[in-house]
Short mmCIF file of C-alpha atoms in Angstrom, two decimals:
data_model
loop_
_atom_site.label_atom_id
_atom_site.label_comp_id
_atom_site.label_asym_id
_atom_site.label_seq_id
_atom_site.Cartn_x
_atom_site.Cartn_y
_atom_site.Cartn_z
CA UNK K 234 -35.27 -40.08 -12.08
CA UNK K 235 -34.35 -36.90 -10.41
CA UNK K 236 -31.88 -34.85 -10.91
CA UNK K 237 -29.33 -33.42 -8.48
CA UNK K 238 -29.87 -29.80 -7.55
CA UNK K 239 -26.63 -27.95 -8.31
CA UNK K 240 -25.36 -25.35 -5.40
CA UNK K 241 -25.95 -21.74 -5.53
CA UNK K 242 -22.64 -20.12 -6.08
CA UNK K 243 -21.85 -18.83 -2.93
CA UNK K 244 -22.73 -22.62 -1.60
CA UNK K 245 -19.58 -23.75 -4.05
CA UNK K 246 -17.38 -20.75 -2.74
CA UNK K 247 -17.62 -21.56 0.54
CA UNK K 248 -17.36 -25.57 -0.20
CA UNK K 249 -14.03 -24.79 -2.37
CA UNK K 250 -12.73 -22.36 0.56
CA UNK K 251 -13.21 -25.29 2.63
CA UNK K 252 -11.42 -28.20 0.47
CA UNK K 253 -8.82 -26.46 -1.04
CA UNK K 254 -7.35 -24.54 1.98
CA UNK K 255 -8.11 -26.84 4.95
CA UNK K 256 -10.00 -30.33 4.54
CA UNK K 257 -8.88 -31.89 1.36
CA UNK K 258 -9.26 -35.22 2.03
CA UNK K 259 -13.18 -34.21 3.10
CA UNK K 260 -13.79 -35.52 -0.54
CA UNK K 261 -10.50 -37.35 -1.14
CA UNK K 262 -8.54 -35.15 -3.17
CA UNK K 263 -4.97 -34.58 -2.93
CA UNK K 264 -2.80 -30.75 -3.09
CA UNK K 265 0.47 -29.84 -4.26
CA UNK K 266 2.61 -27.77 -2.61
CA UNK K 267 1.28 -25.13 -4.64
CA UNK K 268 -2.14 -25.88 -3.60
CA UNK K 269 -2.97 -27.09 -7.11
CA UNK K 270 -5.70 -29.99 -7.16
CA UNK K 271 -7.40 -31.50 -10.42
CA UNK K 272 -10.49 -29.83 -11.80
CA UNK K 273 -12.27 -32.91 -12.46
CA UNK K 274 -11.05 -35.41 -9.69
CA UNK K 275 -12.79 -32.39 -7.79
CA UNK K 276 -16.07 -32.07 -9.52
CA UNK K 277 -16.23 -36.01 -9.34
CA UNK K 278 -15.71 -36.76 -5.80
CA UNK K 279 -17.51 -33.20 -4.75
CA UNK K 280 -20.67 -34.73 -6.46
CA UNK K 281 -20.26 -37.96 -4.71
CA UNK K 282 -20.28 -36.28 -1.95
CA UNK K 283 -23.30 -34.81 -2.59
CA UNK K 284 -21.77 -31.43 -3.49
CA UNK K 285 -23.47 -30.74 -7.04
CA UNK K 286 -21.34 -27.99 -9.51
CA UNK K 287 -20.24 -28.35 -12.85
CA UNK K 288 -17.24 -26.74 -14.68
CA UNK K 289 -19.21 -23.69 -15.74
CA UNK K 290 -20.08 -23.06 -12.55
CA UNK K 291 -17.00 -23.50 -11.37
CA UNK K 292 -15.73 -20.97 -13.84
CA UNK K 293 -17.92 -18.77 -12.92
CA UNK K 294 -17.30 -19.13 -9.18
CA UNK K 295 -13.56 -18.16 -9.32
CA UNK K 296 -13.73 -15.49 -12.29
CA UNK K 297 -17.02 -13.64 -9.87
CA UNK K 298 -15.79 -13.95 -6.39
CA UNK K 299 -15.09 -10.61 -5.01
CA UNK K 300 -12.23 -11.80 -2.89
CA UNK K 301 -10.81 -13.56 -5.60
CA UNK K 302 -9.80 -16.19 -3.24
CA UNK K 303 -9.11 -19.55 -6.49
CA UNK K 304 -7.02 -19.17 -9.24
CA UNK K 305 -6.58 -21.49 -12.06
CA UNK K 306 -3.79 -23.57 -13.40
CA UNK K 307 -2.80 -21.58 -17.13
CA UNK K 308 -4.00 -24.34 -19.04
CA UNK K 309 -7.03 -24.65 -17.31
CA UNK K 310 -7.06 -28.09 -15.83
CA UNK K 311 -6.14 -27.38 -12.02
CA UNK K 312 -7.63 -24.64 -9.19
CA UNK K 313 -5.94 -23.41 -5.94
CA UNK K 314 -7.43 -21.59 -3.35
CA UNK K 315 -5.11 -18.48 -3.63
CA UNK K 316 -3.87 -17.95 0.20
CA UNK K 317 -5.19 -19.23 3.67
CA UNK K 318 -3.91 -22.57 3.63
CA UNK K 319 -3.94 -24.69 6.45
CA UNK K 320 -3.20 -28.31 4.96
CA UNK K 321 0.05 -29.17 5.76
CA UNK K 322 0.76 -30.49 2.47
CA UNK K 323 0.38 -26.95 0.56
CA UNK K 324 3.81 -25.15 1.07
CA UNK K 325 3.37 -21.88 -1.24
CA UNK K 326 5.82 -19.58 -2.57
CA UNK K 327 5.48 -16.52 -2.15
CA UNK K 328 8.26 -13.72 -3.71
CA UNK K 329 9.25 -11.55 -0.54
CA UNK K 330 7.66 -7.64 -1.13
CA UNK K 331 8.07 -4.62 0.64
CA UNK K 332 4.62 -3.68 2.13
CA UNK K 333 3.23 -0.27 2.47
CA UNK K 334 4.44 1.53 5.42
CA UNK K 335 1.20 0.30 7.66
CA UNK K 336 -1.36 -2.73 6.74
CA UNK K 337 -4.28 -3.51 8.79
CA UNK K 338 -6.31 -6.22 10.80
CA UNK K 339 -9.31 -7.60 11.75
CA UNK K 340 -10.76 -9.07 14.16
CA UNK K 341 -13.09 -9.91 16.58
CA UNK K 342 -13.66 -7.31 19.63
CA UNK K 343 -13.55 -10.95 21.55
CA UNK K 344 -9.89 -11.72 20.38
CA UNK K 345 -8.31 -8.20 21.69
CA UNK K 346 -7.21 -9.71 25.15
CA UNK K 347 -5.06 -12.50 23.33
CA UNK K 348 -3.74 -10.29 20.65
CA UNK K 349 -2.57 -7.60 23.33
CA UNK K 350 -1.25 -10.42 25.12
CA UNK K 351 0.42 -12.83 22.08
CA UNK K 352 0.03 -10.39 19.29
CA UNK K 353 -1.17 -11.85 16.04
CA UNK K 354 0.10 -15.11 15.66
CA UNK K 355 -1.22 -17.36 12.33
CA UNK K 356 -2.68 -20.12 14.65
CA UNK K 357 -4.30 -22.84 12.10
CA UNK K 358 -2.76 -21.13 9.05
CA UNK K 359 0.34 -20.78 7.48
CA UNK K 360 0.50 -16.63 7.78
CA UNK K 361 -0.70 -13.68 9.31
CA UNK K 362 -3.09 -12.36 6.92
CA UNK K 363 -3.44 -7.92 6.53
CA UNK K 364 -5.37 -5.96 4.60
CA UNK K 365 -3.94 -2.72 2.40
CA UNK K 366 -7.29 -0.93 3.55
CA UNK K 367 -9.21 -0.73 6.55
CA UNK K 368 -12.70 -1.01 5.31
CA UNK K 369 -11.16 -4.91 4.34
CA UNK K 370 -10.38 -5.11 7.15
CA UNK K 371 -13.37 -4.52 8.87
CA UNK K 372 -15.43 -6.82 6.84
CA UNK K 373 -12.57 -9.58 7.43
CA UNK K 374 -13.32 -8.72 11.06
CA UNK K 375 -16.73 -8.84 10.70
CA UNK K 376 -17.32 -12.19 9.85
CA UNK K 377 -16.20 -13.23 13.33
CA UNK K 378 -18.64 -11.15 15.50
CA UNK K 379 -18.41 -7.27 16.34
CA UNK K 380 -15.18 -5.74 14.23
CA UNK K 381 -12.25 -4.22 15.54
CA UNK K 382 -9.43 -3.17 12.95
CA UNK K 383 -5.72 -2.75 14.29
CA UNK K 384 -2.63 -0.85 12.58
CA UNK K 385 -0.27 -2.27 11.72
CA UNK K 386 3.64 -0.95 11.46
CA UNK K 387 4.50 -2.50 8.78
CA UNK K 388 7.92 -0.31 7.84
CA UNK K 389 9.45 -0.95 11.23
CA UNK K 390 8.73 -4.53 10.66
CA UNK K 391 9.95 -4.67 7.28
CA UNK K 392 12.99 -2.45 8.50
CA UNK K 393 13.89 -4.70 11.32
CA UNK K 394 13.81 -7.77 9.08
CA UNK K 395 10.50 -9.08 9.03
CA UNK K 396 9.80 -10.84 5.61
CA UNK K 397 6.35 -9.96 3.84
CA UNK K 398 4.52 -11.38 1.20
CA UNK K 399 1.49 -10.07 -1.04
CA UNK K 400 -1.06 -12.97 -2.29
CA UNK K 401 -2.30 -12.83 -5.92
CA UNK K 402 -5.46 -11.20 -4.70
CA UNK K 403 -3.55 -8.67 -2.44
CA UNK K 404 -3.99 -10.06 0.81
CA UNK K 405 -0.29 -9.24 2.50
CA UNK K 406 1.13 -12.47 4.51
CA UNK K 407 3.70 -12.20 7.11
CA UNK K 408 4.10 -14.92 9.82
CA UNK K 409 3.41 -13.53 13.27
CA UNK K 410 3.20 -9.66 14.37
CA UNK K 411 4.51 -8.75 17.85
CA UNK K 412 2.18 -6.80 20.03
CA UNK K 413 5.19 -3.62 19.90
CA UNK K 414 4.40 -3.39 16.10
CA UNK K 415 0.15 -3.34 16.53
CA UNK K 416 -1.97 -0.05 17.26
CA UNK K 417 -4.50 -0.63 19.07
CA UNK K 418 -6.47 2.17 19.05
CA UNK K 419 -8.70 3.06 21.41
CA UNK K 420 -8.85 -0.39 21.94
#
């Protein structure tokens, strides 16, 4: 008999990114509002569909990304994907925080004309996601073809009543941005 060939780690990040913020039921799992799901229902029905990890890996999965995008219940037993929900059932809580007096974005050089038309709006997601640095920034922008990173005014925003919110792993969350609020550079 052969045994099942267990996925390189980045293979499981990118699986759990998938499951626990958008596609749960991809493997039949279920999320609390929190975005809590069972450790174990998920290593069992990830392996039966053909998604090979074990808790180790696991482990070592959350406590090594560089994003630090899971966190685990406290006693162990449940993971979350920390922001970037999309599944309706996850309804996080978030403490309101004051941001720093600018946050950045980015994006895709390809998404500018919507953006300076619509501003940043969190489509598929539950929030607006900004970065405290612009070299974040540019790598979230990156990912989505040639980078573009936009300022953000956070204090006027703040000051004229827009709520923000700071993820566990420092991403700030806020739910649109209005195009009067965004620098665009020399964009």
């Amino acid at each position: 008999m052969h045994e099942k060939a267990s996925m390189h780690d980045k293979e499981v990040s990118r699986f759990l990114s998938r499951v626990l913020r958008h596609k749960p039921e991809l493997i039949g799992i279920v999320l609390d509002e929190q975005g809590y799901t069972d450790i174990e229902t998920l290593i069992n029905n990830a392996c039966e569909f053909g998604k090979h990890f074990d808790y180790a890996q696991l482990l070592a999965v959350v406590a090594n990304n560089d994003k630090q995008r899971f966190q685990l219940s406290d006693d162990g037993t449940q993971i979350r994907a920390v922001q970037g929900h999309s599944h309706p059932s996850v309804k996080r809580h978030y403490e309101p925080q004051t941001p720093p007096n600018v946050l950045y974005h980015g994006t895709a050089v390809k998404s500018l004309d919507s953006i300076k038309q619509h501003g940043l709006t969190a489509q598929s997601r539950h929030y607006v996601h900004l970065s405290a640095d612009s070299d974040t920034a540019t790598k979230v922008g990156a990912r989505h073809g040639k980078a573009v990173v936009l300022t953000i005014d956070t204090a006027t925003m703040h000051a004229e009543g827009h709520v923000f919110y700071q993820a566990e792993n420092g991403v700030w969350l806020t739910e649109s941005v209005a195009v009067g609020y965004i620098d665009f550079g020399s964009h």
